[in-house]
Short mmCIF file of C-alpha atoms in Angstrom, two decimals:
data_model
loop_
_atom_site.label_atom_id
_atom_site.label_comp_id
_atom_site.label_asym_id
_atom_site.label_seq_id
_atom_site.Cartn_x
_atom_site.Cartn_y
_atom_site.Cartn_z
CA MET A 20 8.96 -23.50 62.80
CA SER A 21 10.93 -22.23 59.66
CA ASP A 22 9.32 -20.00 57.07
CA PRO A 23 8.52 -21.56 54.17
CA SER A 24 8.32 -20.03 51.06
CA GLU A 25 5.06 -18.20 50.53
CA SER A 26 3.05 -19.05 47.12
CA PRO A 27 2.26 -15.48 45.36
CA VAL A 28 -1.54 -14.47 45.69
CA PRO A 29 -2.80 -13.04 43.03
CA ASP A 30 -3.62 -9.34 43.00
CA THR A 31 -7.45 -8.75 44.51
CA ARG A 32 -7.55 -5.37 43.36
CA LYS A 33 -7.52 -5.57 39.85
CA GLY A 34 -10.09 -6.32 37.50
CA LEU A 35 -13.95 -5.85 36.91
CA ASN A 36 -16.79 -6.92 39.42
CA GLY A 37 -13.98 -8.99 41.52
CA ARG A 38 -13.49 -11.79 38.69
CA PRO A 39 -9.75 -11.77 39.44
CA ALA A 40 -9.91 -11.79 43.47
CA GLN A 41 -12.68 -14.81 42.36
CA ARG A 42 -10.33 -16.64 40.40
CA GLY A 43 -7.49 -16.53 42.60
CA LEU A 44 -9.99 -17.74 45.28
CA ALA A 45 -10.64 -20.37 43.26
CA GLN A 46 -7.07 -21.60 42.49
CA GLU A 47 -6.53 -21.75 46.13
CA LEU A 48 -9.46 -23.87 47.32
CA PHE A 49 -9.04 -26.09 43.83
CA THR A 50 -5.48 -27.25 44.65
CA LEU A 51 -3.49 -30.21 44.73
CA ARG A 52 -0.14 -28.21 45.09
CA TRP A 53 2.62 -30.01 47.59
CA ASP A 54 2.83 -27.73 50.74
CA PRO A 55 5.18 -29.46 52.98
CA LEU A 56 4.70 -28.98 56.76
CA PRO A 57 7.89 -26.71 57.88
CA LYS A 58 10.03 -28.22 60.52
CA MET A 59 10.77 -26.20 63.55
CA SER A 60 13.63 -24.33 63.44
CA ARG A 61 14.72 -24.73 67.26
CA PRO A 62 15.90 -26.55 68.74
CA ARG A 63 17.11 -28.34 65.69
CA TRP A 64 16.77 -32.05 67.66
CA LEU A 65 13.20 -31.10 67.64
CA ALA A 66 12.95 -30.41 64.04
CA TRP A 67 10.55 -33.13 62.79
CA LEU A 68 8.10 -33.07 66.22
CA PRO A 69 5.09 -31.46 64.02
CA HIS A 70 5.74 -34.65 61.67
CA VAL A 71 5.49 -37.27 64.52
CA VAL A 72 3.00 -35.63 66.46
CA LEU A 73 0.69 -35.30 63.57
CA GLY A 74 1.66 -39.34 62.27
CA TYR A 75 0.52 -40.29 65.80
CA VAL A 76 -2.71 -38.07 65.69
CA ALA A 77 -3.68 -39.59 62.48
CA ILE A 78 -3.88 -42.73 64.49
CA PRO A 79 -6.43 -42.43 66.88
CA CYS A 80 -8.70 -40.07 64.98
CA GLY A 81 -9.21 -43.25 62.59
CA VAL A 82 -9.56 -45.65 65.19
CA LEU A 83 -12.08 -43.36 67.31
CA THR A 84 -14.10 -43.30 64.27
CA GLY A 85 -14.16 -46.78 63.95
CA MET A 86 -14.93 -47.38 67.73
CA GLN A 87 -18.23 -44.34 67.30
CA LEU A 88 -19.56 -46.12 63.86
CA ASN A 89 -19.40 -49.45 66.01
CA ASP A 90 -20.82 -48.82 69.35
CA HIS A 91 -22.84 -45.54 69.05
CA TYR A 92 -24.35 -46.03 65.62
CA LYS A 93 -24.20 -49.87 65.34
CA VAL A 94 -22.52 -49.69 61.52
CA PHE A 95 -20.49 -52.70 60.98
CA GLY A 96 -18.59 -54.26 57.98
CA ALA A 97 -15.92 -53.25 55.39
CA ALA A 98 -17.37 -49.82 55.26
CA VAL A 99 -16.42 -48.95 59.02
CA LEU A 100 -12.51 -49.70 58.27
CA GLY A 101 -12.93 -47.92 55.11
CA LEU A 102 -14.24 -44.77 56.84
CA SER A 103 -11.50 -45.15 59.52
CA LEU A 104 -8.59 -45.37 57.04
CA LEU A 105 -10.13 -42.37 54.76
CA THR A 106 -10.09 -40.36 58.45
CA SER A 107 -6.74 -41.17 58.84
CA ALA A 108 -5.32 -40.64 55.59
CA SER A 109 -6.93 -36.96 55.40
CA VAL A 110 -4.89 -36.43 58.81
CA LEU A 111 -1.67 -37.81 57.27
CA LEU A 112 -2.49 -35.85 53.60
CA SER A 113 -2.32 -32.45 55.15
CA MET A 114 1.34 -32.82 56.47
CA PHE A 115 2.00 -32.13 52.58
CA ARG A 116 -1.30 -31.24 50.55
CA PRO A 117 -3.22 -29.08 53.40
CA ILE A 118 -6.11 -28.10 50.87
CA ALA A 119 -6.65 -31.45 49.41
CA ALA A 120 -6.74 -33.00 52.68
CA TRP A 121 -9.32 -31.01 53.73
CA TRP A 122 -11.54 -31.89 50.47
CA LEU A 123 -11.03 -35.91 51.29
CA GLY A 124 -12.01 -35.18 55.47
CA LEU A 125 -15.49 -32.76 53.32
CA VAL A 126 -15.86 -36.21 51.44
CA THR A 127 -15.14 -38.61 54.49
CA THR A 128 -17.22 -36.70 56.91
CA GLY A 129 -20.47 -36.49 54.10
CA LEU A 130 -20.15 -40.23 53.75
CA ILE A 131 -19.94 -40.85 57.32
CA ALA A 132 -23.18 -39.05 58.04
CA TRP A 133 -24.32 -41.24 54.80
CA ALA A 134 -23.74 -44.47 56.50
CA ILE A 135 -24.94 -43.72 59.87
CA HIS A 136 -28.03 -41.65 59.04
CA ASP A 137 -30.51 -44.79 59.07
CA HIS A 138 -28.50 -46.03 62.19
CA VAL A 139 -29.06 -42.57 64.26
CA GLY A 140 -31.08 -43.08 67.41
CA HIS A 141 -32.91 -40.46 69.34
CA GLY A 142 -31.04 -37.78 70.74
CA GLN A 143 -27.60 -39.15 69.00
CA SER A 144 -25.98 -36.51 66.98
CA TRP A 145 -25.89 -36.28 63.26
CA HIS A 146 -24.31 -35.40 61.01
CA TRP A 147 -21.41 -34.78 62.49
CA THR A 148 -20.35 -37.93 65.02
CA PRO A 149 -19.44 -36.88 68.85
CA ALA A 150 -16.18 -37.23 67.60
CA GLY A 151 -16.00 -35.89 64.06
CA PRO A 152 -15.45 -32.51 64.70
CA PHE A 153 -12.29 -33.22 66.74
CA THR A 154 -10.63 -35.68 63.99
CA PHE A 155 -11.83 -33.10 61.32
CA ALA A 156 -10.15 -29.91 63.47
CA PRO A 157 -6.79 -31.19 62.67
CA LEU A 158 -7.41 -30.65 58.77
CA ILE A 159 -8.82 -27.02 59.62
CA LEU A 160 -5.42 -26.18 61.65
CA MET A 161 -2.97 -27.57 59.18
CA VAL A 162 -4.85 -25.68 56.39
CA ALA A 163 -4.48 -22.50 58.57
CA LEU A 164 -0.93 -22.57 59.04
CA ARG A 165 -0.06 -22.63 55.43
CA VAL A 166 -2.35 -20.43 53.33
CA PRO A 167 -3.48 -16.97 53.63
CA PRO A 168 -5.66 -15.90 56.27
CA ARG A 169 -8.70 -15.21 53.45
CA VAL A 170 -8.44 -19.24 52.27
CA THR A 171 -8.61 -20.23 56.12
CA VAL A 172 -11.77 -17.90 56.32
CA TRP A 173 -13.10 -19.39 53.21
CA VAL A 174 -12.25 -22.83 54.16
CA ILE A 175 -13.82 -22.65 57.37
CA GLY A 176 -16.83 -20.95 55.99
CA ILE A 177 -17.35 -23.44 53.32
CA THR A 178 -17.37 -26.48 56.03
CA LEU A 179 -19.69 -24.50 58.42
CA THR A 180 -22.24 -23.75 55.56
CA LEU A 181 -22.24 -27.43 54.50
CA SER A 182 -22.66 -28.57 57.71
CA GLY A 183 -25.64 -26.01 58.16
CA LEU A 184 -27.62 -27.21 55.35
CA THR A 185 -27.16 -30.75 55.42
CA ASP A 186 -28.52 -30.30 59.01
CA VAL A 187 -31.50 -28.39 58.05
CA VAL A 188 -32.20 -30.25 54.74
CA LEU A 189 -31.04 -34.43 55.82
CA ARG A 190 -31.18 -34.22 59.62
CA PRO A 191 -33.24 -37.10 60.62
CA PRO A 192 -35.78 -36.05 63.20
CA GLN A 193 -34.93 -37.84 65.90
CA SER A 194 -31.65 -36.76 65.78
CA GLN A 195 -29.55 -33.60 67.35
CA THR A 196 -27.04 -31.12 65.87
CA ILE A 197 -23.67 -30.11 67.42
CA ILE A 198 -23.42 -27.40 65.06
CA GLY A 199 -22.99 -24.45 67.82
CA GLY A 200 -20.20 -26.62 69.10
CA VAL A 201 -18.38 -27.23 65.53
CA VAL A 202 -18.94 -23.35 64.87
CA ILE A 203 -16.56 -22.50 68.03
CA LEU A 204 -14.17 -25.36 67.64
CA PHE A 205 -13.19 -24.84 64.21
CA GLY A 206 -13.45 -20.92 65.21
CA PHE A 207 -11.15 -21.33 67.56
CA VAL A 208 -8.39 -23.85 65.87
CA GLY A 209 -8.18 -21.46 62.72
CA VAL A 210 -7.17 -18.39 64.92
CA LEU A 211 -4.89 -20.69 66.64
CA GLY A 212 -3.28 -21.87 63.41
CA TYR A 213 -3.55 -17.87 61.94
CA ALA A 214 -1.78 -16.91 64.95
CA LEU A 215 0.76 -19.53 64.60
CA ARG A 216 1.19 -18.67 61.36
CA ALA A 217 1.75 -15.21 62.01
CA THR A 218 4.42 -15.92 64.49
CA ARG A 219 6.31 -18.43 61.92
CA LEU A 220 6.28 -15.56 59.44
CA ALA A 221 7.40 -12.92 62.22
CA ARG A 222 10.07 -14.61 63.16
CA GLY A 223 11.12 -15.72 59.60
CA LYS A 224 11.26 -11.86 58.68
CA LEU A 225 13.24 -10.88 61.79
CA VAL A 226 15.74 -13.75 61.11
CA GLU A 227 16.01 -12.28 57.40
CA GLN A 228 16.49 -8.79 58.42
CA GLU A 229 18.78 -10.14 61.09
CA THR A 230 20.62 -11.37 58.38
CA LEU A 231 20.43 -8.26 56.39
CA THR A 232 21.56 -6.22 59.11
CA GLU A 233 24.55 -8.17 59.55
CA GLU A 234 25.60 -8.16 55.57
CA GLU A 235 25.20 -4.35 55.58
CA ARG A 236 27.18 -3.84 58.73
CA ALA A 237 30.31 -5.47 57.17
CA ARG A 238 29.62 -3.46 54.07
CA ARG A 239 29.72 -0.81 55.51
CA THR A 240 32.82 -1.56 57.85
CA LEU A 241 34.30 -2.57 54.41
CA LEU A 242 33.65 0.46 52.68
CA GLU A 243 34.74 2.62 55.42
CA GLU A 244 38.03 0.62 55.03
CA ARG A 245 38.41 1.02 51.49
CA SER A 246 37.79 4.90 51.84
CA ARG A 247 40.30 5.07 54.35
CA ILE A 248 42.78 3.06 51.91
CA ALA A 249 41.65 5.21 49.31
CA ARG A 250 42.47 8.90 51.05
CA GLU A 251 46.07 7.33 52.06
CA LEU A 252 46.66 6.37 48.52
CA HIS A 253 45.97 9.74 47.69
CA ASP A 254 48.60 10.87 49.77
CA VAL A 255 50.99 8.70 48.74
CA VAL A 256 50.53 8.67 45.16
CA ALA A 257 49.94 12.72 45.05
CA HIS A 258 53.43 12.85 46.49
CA HIS A 259 54.91 10.64 44.00
CA MET A 260 52.94 12.47 41.34
CA SER A 261 54.00 15.85 42.57
CA VAL A 262 58.09 14.85 42.77
CA ILE A 263 58.14 14.09 39.02
CA SER A 264 56.33 16.65 37.96
CA ILE A 265 58.83 19.38 39.85
CA GLN A 266 61.61 16.75 38.27
CA ALA A 267 60.53 17.29 34.91
CA GLN A 268 60.49 20.87 35.31
CA VAL A 269 64.04 21.15 37.03
CA ALA A 270 65.50 18.53 34.69
CA PRO A 271 66.08 21.00 31.76
CA HIS A 272 67.98 23.32 33.92
CA LEU A 273 70.51 20.36 34.99
CA VAL A 274 71.62 19.83 31.68
CA GLU A 275 73.86 22.17 29.44
CA ASN A 276 72.38 23.08 26.58
CA PRO A 277 69.44 21.25 26.06
CA SER A 278 68.10 19.92 23.17
CA GLU A 279 64.21 21.25 21.99
CA GLU A 280 62.94 17.33 22.14
CA LEU A 281 64.57 17.01 25.28
CA LYS A 282 62.71 20.37 26.50
CA GLU A 283 59.33 19.03 25.04
CA ASN A 284 59.45 15.30 26.48
CA LEU A 285 59.90 16.86 29.71
CA ALA A 286 57.02 19.59 29.25
CA GLY A 287 54.82 16.63 28.15
CA ILE A 288 55.84 14.58 31.27
CA ARG A 289 55.16 17.33 33.61
CA ALA A 290 51.75 18.64 32.33
CA ASN A 291 50.64 14.64 32.16
CA ALA A 292 51.97 14.08 35.92
CA LEU A 293 49.75 17.79 36.31
CA GLU A 294 47.22 16.13 34.88
CA ALA A 295 46.88 12.85 36.73
CA LEU A 296 47.03 14.42 39.95
CA THR A 297 44.31 16.93 39.29
CA GLU A 298 41.82 13.61 38.32
CA LEU A 299 43.56 11.87 41.24
CA ARG A 300 42.61 14.55 43.50
CA ARG A 301 39.62 15.06 42.20
CA VAL A 302 38.38 11.99 42.60
CA LEU A 303 39.92 10.82 45.71
CA GLY A 304 40.04 14.42 47.59
CA VAL A 305 36.44 13.70 48.97
CA LEU A 306 37.86 10.73 50.84
CA ARG A 307 40.71 12.06 52.49
CA SER A 308 38.87 12.75 55.91
CA GLU A 309 35.40 13.44 57.29
CA GLN A 310 36.14 16.74 57.25
CA PRO A 311 37.99 17.74 54.08
CA ASP A 312 38.59 21.51 54.54
CA ASP A 313 40.58 20.37 57.76
CA PRO A 314 44.22 21.99 56.29
CA ALA A 315 45.64 19.76 59.62
CA THR A 316 44.44 16.76 58.03
CA LEU A 317 45.26 17.21 54.70
CA GLN A 318 48.89 17.85 55.51
CA HIS A 319 49.34 15.07 58.18
CA PRO A 320 51.99 12.43 57.23
CA GLN A 321 51.15 8.66 56.91
CA PRO A 322 52.75 6.66 59.76
CA THR A 323 55.53 4.38 58.78
CA LEU A 324 57.47 1.18 60.68
CA ALA A 325 59.65 3.85 61.77
CA GLU A 326 57.15 5.25 64.49
CA LEU A 327 56.29 1.61 65.58
CA ASP A 328 58.08 1.94 68.60
CA GLY A 329 55.59 4.78 69.67
CA LEU A 330 52.36 2.84 68.78
CA VAL A 331 53.85 0.01 70.90
CA ASP A 332 54.94 2.14 73.96
CA ASN A 333 51.33 3.67 73.50
CA VAL A 334 49.92 0.02 74.17
CA ARG A 335 52.26 -0.44 76.73
CA GLY A 336 51.11 2.34 78.84
CA ALA A 337 47.70 0.97 78.27
CA GLY A 338 48.59 -2.00 80.35
CA LEU A 339 49.55 -4.56 77.75
CA GLU A 340 52.95 -6.49 77.77
CA VAL A 341 54.30 -6.19 74.48
CA THR A 342 57.66 -7.28 72.85
CA THR A 343 59.26 -6.99 69.61
CA GLU A 344 61.64 -8.31 67.79
CA THR A 345 63.05 -7.58 64.22
CA ALA A 346 64.84 -9.89 61.68
CA GLY A 347 67.01 -8.85 58.56
CA ILE A 348 68.22 -5.83 57.44
CA ARG A 349 65.87 -3.11 58.01
CA ARG A 350 65.61 -1.09 55.40
CA PRO A 351 63.19 1.98 54.03
CA LEU A 352 60.25 -0.10 51.70
CA THR A 353 57.63 1.80 49.35
CA PRO A 354 55.13 3.84 51.60
CA GLY A 355 51.87 1.69 50.59
CA VAL A 356 54.19 -1.31 52.04
CA GLU A 357 54.75 1.15 55.33
CA LEU A 358 51.56 2.00 55.91
CA THR A 359 50.09 -0.92 55.52
CA ALA A 360 52.08 -2.94 57.68
CA TYR A 361 51.83 -0.46 60.20
CA ARG A 362 47.93 -0.25 60.09
CA ILE A 363 48.06 -4.13 60.85
CA VAL A 364 50.09 -4.21 63.44
CA GLN A 365 47.76 -1.23 64.78
CA GLU A 366 45.01 -3.09 64.41
CA ALA A 367 46.16 -5.98 65.72
CA LEU A 368 47.23 -4.66 68.82
CA SER A 369 43.99 -2.60 69.35
CA ASN A 370 42.34 -6.45 69.01
CA CYS A 371 44.72 -7.80 71.83
CA LEU A 372 43.45 -4.37 73.60
CA ARG A 373 39.78 -4.79 73.25
CA HIS A 374 39.69 -8.72 73.52
CA ALA A 375 42.80 -10.29 75.42
CA PRO A 376 43.32 -8.13 78.75
CA GLY A 377 46.33 -8.84 80.75
CA SER A 378 47.95 -11.44 77.74
CA ARG A 379 51.48 -10.91 76.35
CA VAL A 380 52.16 -9.79 73.13
CA GLU A 381 54.95 -10.50 70.69
CA VAL A 382 55.24 -8.57 67.31
CA GLY A 383 57.76 -9.83 65.23
CA ILE A 384 58.76 -8.05 61.93
CA ALA A 385 61.32 -10.14 59.43
CA TYR A 386 63.10 -8.34 56.36
CA GLY A 387 63.18 -10.92 53.65
CA PRO A 388 64.86 -10.30 50.40
CA ARG A 389 61.37 -10.16 48.43
CA GLU A 390 58.62 -10.15 51.40
CA LEU A 391 57.84 -8.32 54.87
CA HIS A 392 56.96 -10.96 56.81
CA LEU A 393 54.76 -9.89 60.18
CA CYS A 394 53.36 -11.85 62.94
CA ILE A 395 51.55 -10.42 66.15
CA ALA A 396 50.64 -13.33 68.77
CA ASN A 397 49.14 -13.08 72.12
CA THR A 398 48.76 -15.34 74.74
CA ALA A 399 45.44 -16.53 76.70
CA PRO A 400 43.76 -13.39 78.30
CA THR A 401 44.05 -13.35 82.35
CA ARG A 402 41.01 -11.16 82.64
CA PRO A 403 37.65 -10.86 81.26
CA ALA A 404 37.23 -8.78 78.24
CA LEU A 405 34.79 -5.64 78.34
CA PRO A 406 31.91 -5.89 75.89
CA SER A 407 33.03 -4.31 72.58
CA GLN A 408 30.97 -1.83 70.91
CA GLY A 409 32.64 -2.13 67.62
CA ALA A 410 31.08 -3.92 64.60
CA GLY A 411 33.63 -6.70 64.53
CA HIS A 412 34.94 -6.42 60.82
CA GLY A 413 38.62 -5.43 62.10
CA LEU A 414 40.04 -8.29 60.01
CA LEU A 415 38.49 -7.22 57.01
CA GLY A 416 40.07 -4.02 56.66
CA MET A 417 43.81 -6.02 57.54
CA ARG A 418 42.55 -8.43 54.78
CA GLU A 419 41.68 -5.60 52.32
CA ARG A 420 45.03 -3.94 52.69
CA ALA A 421 47.12 -7.03 52.63
CA GLY A 422 45.15 -7.77 49.49
CA MET A 423 45.49 -4.48 47.51
CA LEU A 424 49.26 -4.84 47.81
CA GLY A 425 49.10 -8.40 46.30
CA GLY A 426 50.21 -9.84 50.11
CA GLU A 427 48.33 -12.57 52.41
CA LEU A 428 47.13 -12.61 55.69
CA ALA A 429 46.01 -15.48 58.30
CA ALA A 430 44.55 -14.88 61.65
CA GLY A 431 43.34 -17.51 64.04
CA PRO A 432 43.35 -18.78 67.50
CA ARG A 433 46.90 -20.60 69.06
CA PRO A 434 46.62 -24.31 71.07
CA ASP A 435 47.48 -22.09 74.47
CA GLY A 436 44.06 -20.47 74.13
CA GLY A 437 45.91 -17.01 72.65
CA TYR A 438 45.72 -15.76 69.02
CA GLU A 439 47.81 -14.78 65.88
CA VAL A 440 47.60 -12.56 63.22
CA SER A 441 50.71 -13.10 60.39
CA ALA A 442 50.89 -11.22 56.82
CA VAL A 443 53.05 -11.31 54.53
CA LEU A 444 53.54 -8.40 52.35
CA PRO A 445 55.74 -8.14 49.06
CA MET A 446 58.42 -5.56 49.39
CA ASP A 447 57.75 -4.70 45.62
CA PRO A 448 53.79 -4.46 45.25
CA GLN A 449 51.96 -5.71 42.19
CA HIS A 450 48.72 -5.72 41.30
CA PRO A 451 46.59 -8.61 42.26
CA PRO A 452 44.67 -10.66 40.37
CA ALA A 453 41.08 -9.13 39.51
CA GLY A 454 38.14 -11.22 41.84
CA THR A 455 40.71 -12.52 44.01
CA ALA A 456 39.66 -12.65 47.45
CA ALA A 457 41.22 -13.23 50.73
CA PRO A 458 40.63 -16.62 52.57
CA GLU A 459 37.61 -16.00 55.15
CA THR A 460 39.03 -15.70 58.68
CA LYS A 461 37.47 -15.47 62.19
CA LYS A 462 37.09 -12.50 64.24
CA ALA A 463 40.41 -11.22 66.41
CA SER A 464 40.83 -11.98 70.09
#
């Protein structure tokens, strides 16, 4: 069954002489709170099975009560019909208000005991009829399934206490008691309900934890990719800021007799560039790599589309058939677009290697007037893919990269059983609107 929301239980550790605990217990025992029976979580087509079963159980409970009143105790008339209907009604009510149904069951049991008191023969049971404990047991089970264990203990304790007092004070001399069997039955039903409730709550907690784990994995993957993007942007921006600083320093020497105003402005430009460069390195420098002090890593150039042939050759060497096609006039792009395009192609080819072994891959690059179009498409795999140990969130990084530049990325299966990743990147990237998120995509093949 699914995990219903638990009502808050008052703190039993506060207060003097246990008063807060007593007040909280009283609220639990004298309540008409709506607490519907949870549906089964799996299989879905049997979700309402508990409700149907309980509804069918209510009918024989009422019929059995009426039959025993007639056959065993010779009680007839409208009272028998009323008591039978109350027995069935209490079982049905336990589907929605278990505590109220329990109280109704206690009242009905008391009325039945009063009705048969003068009709009990020698050796017949009182105040429980032979079937009485079994018609009352569903009420104990419904309570144990939906309330905290301490409330279930009190419910069973009150029921057995009232039964014992009634037998001691009011039992006819010629009758016999079945209180021992009632204790065993109600104790078993209470333990069963507690076990089912604990299993349901544990399953709900497990589902919740799995959901949180998956969300945390996706968030961690996204943060790692953003950190990687930040490191690469640091390299690109730092390069340009360094060039600006050097040009501002050299510019006065390229002009014959520069004015003081020009020298002052160029000095200000160089100072601002150096200050921005320092702040940028302070904020993002730690994200450059897992080993920030590694000089080789700090000076390693970022890849561009000019190195795409080497990437494709490496993939071919791994056993994947790859063809490339370039349309339009190939020309240098801004470092951010070059790096983003390379990373998207790299990630898409990696996905083909992992999830589509034996497929044929086509890589298309089209240089438009204002946009760069990328398309990486693979056919259906010819061999089963090996189990992947990765987090399965490669498209998160590609979406982040495209969205960072104000571009778009889409991915999805093809009719022939393959998969396609396409992206459109602007030649002149602009900052995307705040809060803009790329549409959700499926896991790459």
